[in-house]
Short mmCIF file of C-alpha atoms and ligand atoms in Angstrom, two decimals:
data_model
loop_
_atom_site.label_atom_id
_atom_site.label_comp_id
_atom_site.label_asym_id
_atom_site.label_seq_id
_atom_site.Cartn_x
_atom_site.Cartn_y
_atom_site.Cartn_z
CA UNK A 480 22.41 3.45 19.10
CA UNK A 481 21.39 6.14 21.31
CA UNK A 482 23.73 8.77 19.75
CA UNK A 483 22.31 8.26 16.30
CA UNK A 484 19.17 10.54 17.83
CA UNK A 485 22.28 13.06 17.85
CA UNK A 486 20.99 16.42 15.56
CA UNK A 487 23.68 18.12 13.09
CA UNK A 488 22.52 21.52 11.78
CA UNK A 489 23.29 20.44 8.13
CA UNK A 490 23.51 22.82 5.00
CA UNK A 491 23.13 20.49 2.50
CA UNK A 492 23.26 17.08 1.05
CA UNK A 493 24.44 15.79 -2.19
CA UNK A 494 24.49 11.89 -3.45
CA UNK A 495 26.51 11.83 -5.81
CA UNK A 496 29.84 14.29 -6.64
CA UNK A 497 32.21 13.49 -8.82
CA UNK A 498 34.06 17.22 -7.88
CA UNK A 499 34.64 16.71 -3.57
CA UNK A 500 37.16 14.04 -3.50
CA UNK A 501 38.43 11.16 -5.64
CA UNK A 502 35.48 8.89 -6.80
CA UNK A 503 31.78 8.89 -6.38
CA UNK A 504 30.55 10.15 -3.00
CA UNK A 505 27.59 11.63 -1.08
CA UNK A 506 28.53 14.49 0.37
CA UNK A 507 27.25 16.31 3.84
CA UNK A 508 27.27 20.15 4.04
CA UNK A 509 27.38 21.50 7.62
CA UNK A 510 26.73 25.09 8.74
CA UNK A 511 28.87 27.13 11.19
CA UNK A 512 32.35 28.47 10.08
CA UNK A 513 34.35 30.93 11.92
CA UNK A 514 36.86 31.65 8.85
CA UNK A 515 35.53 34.47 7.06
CA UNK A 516 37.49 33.81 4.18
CA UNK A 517 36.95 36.24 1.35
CA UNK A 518 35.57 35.00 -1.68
CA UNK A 519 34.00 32.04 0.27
CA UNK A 520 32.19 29.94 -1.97
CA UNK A 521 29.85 28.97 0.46
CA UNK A 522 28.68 31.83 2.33
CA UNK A 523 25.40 31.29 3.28
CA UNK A 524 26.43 28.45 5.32
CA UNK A 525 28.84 30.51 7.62
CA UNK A 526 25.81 30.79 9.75
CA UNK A 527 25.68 28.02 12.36
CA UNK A 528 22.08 28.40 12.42
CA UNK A 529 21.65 27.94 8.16
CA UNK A 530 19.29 24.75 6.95
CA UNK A 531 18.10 22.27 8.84
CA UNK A 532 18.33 20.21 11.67
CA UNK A 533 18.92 16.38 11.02
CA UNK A 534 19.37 13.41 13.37
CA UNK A 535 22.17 11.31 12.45
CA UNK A 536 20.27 8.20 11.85
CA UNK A 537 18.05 10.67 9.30
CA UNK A 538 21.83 11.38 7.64
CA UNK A 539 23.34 7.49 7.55
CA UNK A 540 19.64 6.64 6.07
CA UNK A 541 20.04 8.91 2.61
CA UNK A 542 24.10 8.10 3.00
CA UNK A 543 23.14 3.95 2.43
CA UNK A 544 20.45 4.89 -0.01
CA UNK A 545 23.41 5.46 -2.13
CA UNK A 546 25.35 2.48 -1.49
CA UNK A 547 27.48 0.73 -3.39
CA UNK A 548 27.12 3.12 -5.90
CA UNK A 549 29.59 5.57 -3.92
CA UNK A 550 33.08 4.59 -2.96
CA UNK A 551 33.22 7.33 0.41
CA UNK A 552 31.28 10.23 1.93
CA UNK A 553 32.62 14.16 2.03
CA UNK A 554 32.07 16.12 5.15
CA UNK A 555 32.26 19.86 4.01
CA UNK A 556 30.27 23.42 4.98
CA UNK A 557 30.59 25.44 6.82
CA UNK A 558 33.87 23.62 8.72
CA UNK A 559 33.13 20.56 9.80
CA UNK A 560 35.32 20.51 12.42
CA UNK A 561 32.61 23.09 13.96
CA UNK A 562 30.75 20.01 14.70
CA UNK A 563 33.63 17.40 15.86
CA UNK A 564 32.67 15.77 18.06
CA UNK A 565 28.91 15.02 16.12
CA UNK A 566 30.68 14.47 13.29
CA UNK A 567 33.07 11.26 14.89
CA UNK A 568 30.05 9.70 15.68
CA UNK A 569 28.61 9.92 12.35
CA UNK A 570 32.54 9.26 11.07
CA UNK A 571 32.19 5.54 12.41
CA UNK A 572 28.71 4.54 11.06
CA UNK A 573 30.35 5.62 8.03
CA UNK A 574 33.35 3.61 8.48
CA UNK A 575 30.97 0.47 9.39
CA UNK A 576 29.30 0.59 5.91
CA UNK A 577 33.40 0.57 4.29
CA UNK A 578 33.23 4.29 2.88
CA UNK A 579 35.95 5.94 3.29
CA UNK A 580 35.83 9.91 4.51
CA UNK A 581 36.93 12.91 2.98
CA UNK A 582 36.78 16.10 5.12
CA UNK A 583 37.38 19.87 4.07
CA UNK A 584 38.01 22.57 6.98
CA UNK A 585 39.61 25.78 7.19
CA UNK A 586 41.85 24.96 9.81
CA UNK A 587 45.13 23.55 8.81
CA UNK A 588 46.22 20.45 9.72
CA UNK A 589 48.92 21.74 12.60
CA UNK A 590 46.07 23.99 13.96
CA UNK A 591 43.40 20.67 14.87
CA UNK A 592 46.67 18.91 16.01
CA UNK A 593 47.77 21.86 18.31
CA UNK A 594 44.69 23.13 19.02
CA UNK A 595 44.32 20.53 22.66
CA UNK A 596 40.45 19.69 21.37
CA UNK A 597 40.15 16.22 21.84
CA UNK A 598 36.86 15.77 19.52
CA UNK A 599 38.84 18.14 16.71
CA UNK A 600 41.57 15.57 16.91
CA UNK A 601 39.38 12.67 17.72
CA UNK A 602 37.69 13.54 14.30
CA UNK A 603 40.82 13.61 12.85
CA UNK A 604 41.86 10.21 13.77
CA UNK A 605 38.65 9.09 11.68
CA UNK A 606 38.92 10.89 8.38
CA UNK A 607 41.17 9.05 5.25
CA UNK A 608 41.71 12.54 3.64
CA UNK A 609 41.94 16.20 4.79
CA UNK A 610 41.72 18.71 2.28
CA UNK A 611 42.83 21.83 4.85
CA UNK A 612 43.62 25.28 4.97
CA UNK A 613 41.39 28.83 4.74
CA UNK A 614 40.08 29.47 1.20
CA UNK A 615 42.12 32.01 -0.48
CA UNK A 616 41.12 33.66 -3.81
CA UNK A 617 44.14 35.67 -4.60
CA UNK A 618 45.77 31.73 -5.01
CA UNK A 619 43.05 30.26 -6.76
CA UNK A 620 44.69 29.64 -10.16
CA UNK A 621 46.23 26.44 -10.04
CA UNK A 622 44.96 25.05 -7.00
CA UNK A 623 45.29 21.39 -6.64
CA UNK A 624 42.30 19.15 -7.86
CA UNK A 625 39.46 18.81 -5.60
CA UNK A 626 40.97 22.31 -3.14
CA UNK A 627 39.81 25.86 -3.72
CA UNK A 628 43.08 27.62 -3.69
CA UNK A 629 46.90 26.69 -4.15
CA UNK A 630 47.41 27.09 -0.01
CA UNK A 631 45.16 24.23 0.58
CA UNK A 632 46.60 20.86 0.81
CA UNK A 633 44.95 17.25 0.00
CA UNK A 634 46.35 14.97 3.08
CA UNK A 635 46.03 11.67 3.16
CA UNK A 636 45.89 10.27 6.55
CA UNK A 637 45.23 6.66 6.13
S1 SF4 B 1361 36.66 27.95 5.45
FE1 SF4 B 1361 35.37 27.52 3.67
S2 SF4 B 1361 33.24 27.83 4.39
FE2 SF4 B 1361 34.62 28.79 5.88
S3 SF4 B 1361 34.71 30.96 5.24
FE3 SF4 B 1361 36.47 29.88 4.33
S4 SF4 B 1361 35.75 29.24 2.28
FE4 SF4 B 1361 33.94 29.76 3.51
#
């Protein structure tokens, strides 16, 4: 249990969303994201160094406070896949409680596949649904439920 000391800079922390993914879920704001997108909804937490720093076992502890009310947990930021390899750890505590994960990131899904980073795709492996793809405001009417803009795509993985 000696990774659950692990620290995640973390953004933000919501228990219950009805709006990031289908069902109730808790959902974990990360900081850090390279994308610049403009029009980002979350720009304050494009700064890797944004909120505070939380040990994993800190983050699983308010996750079960809201079990079984919540049916998954929602990794979003920032990009989480910023914070991969953290993240997978986290991902399988998760998984041990039977949530299931949604994950938002500005990278597409052929970008973590080709991008060669084994904890990008390593995180990948864990997550049940990717919602993928930089934000993009000129295609923001009509977007799919639960994505920001019509680019983005909800991809179900498991
Ligand atoms: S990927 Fe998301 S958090 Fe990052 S800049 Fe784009 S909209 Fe903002």
């Amino acid at each position: 249990m000696e990774c659950l000391n692990k620290r995640l800079q973390v953004a933000g922390f919501l228990d219950n969303s009805l709006v990031n993914g289908e069902g109730l879920r808790s959902v974990l704001f990360v900081s850090g994201c390279r994308h610049k997108c403009p029009g980002c909804h979350n720009a304050a937490m494009q700064d890797f160094s944004y909120g505070d720093t939380v040990s994993l076992k800190e983050i699983l502890g308010r996750i079960e406070s809201n079990v079984p009310l919540i049916k998954g947990v929602t990794f979003s930021g920032g990009d989480p896949f910023e914070h991969a390899e953290t993240l997978s750890e986290l991902a399988d505590s998760i998984k041990a409680m039977g949530l299931n994960i949604w994950c938002y990131s500005g990278y597409t899904y052929e970008e973590i596949v080709r991008s060669n980073d084994e904890s990008k795709i390593n995180l990948l492996n864990k997550i049940d649904v990717l919602v993928d793809g930089r934000f993009d405001s000129a295609q923001k009417e009509g977007a799919p439920k639960y994505a920001g803009s019509r680019n983005q795509r909800i991809i179900k993985l498991s």
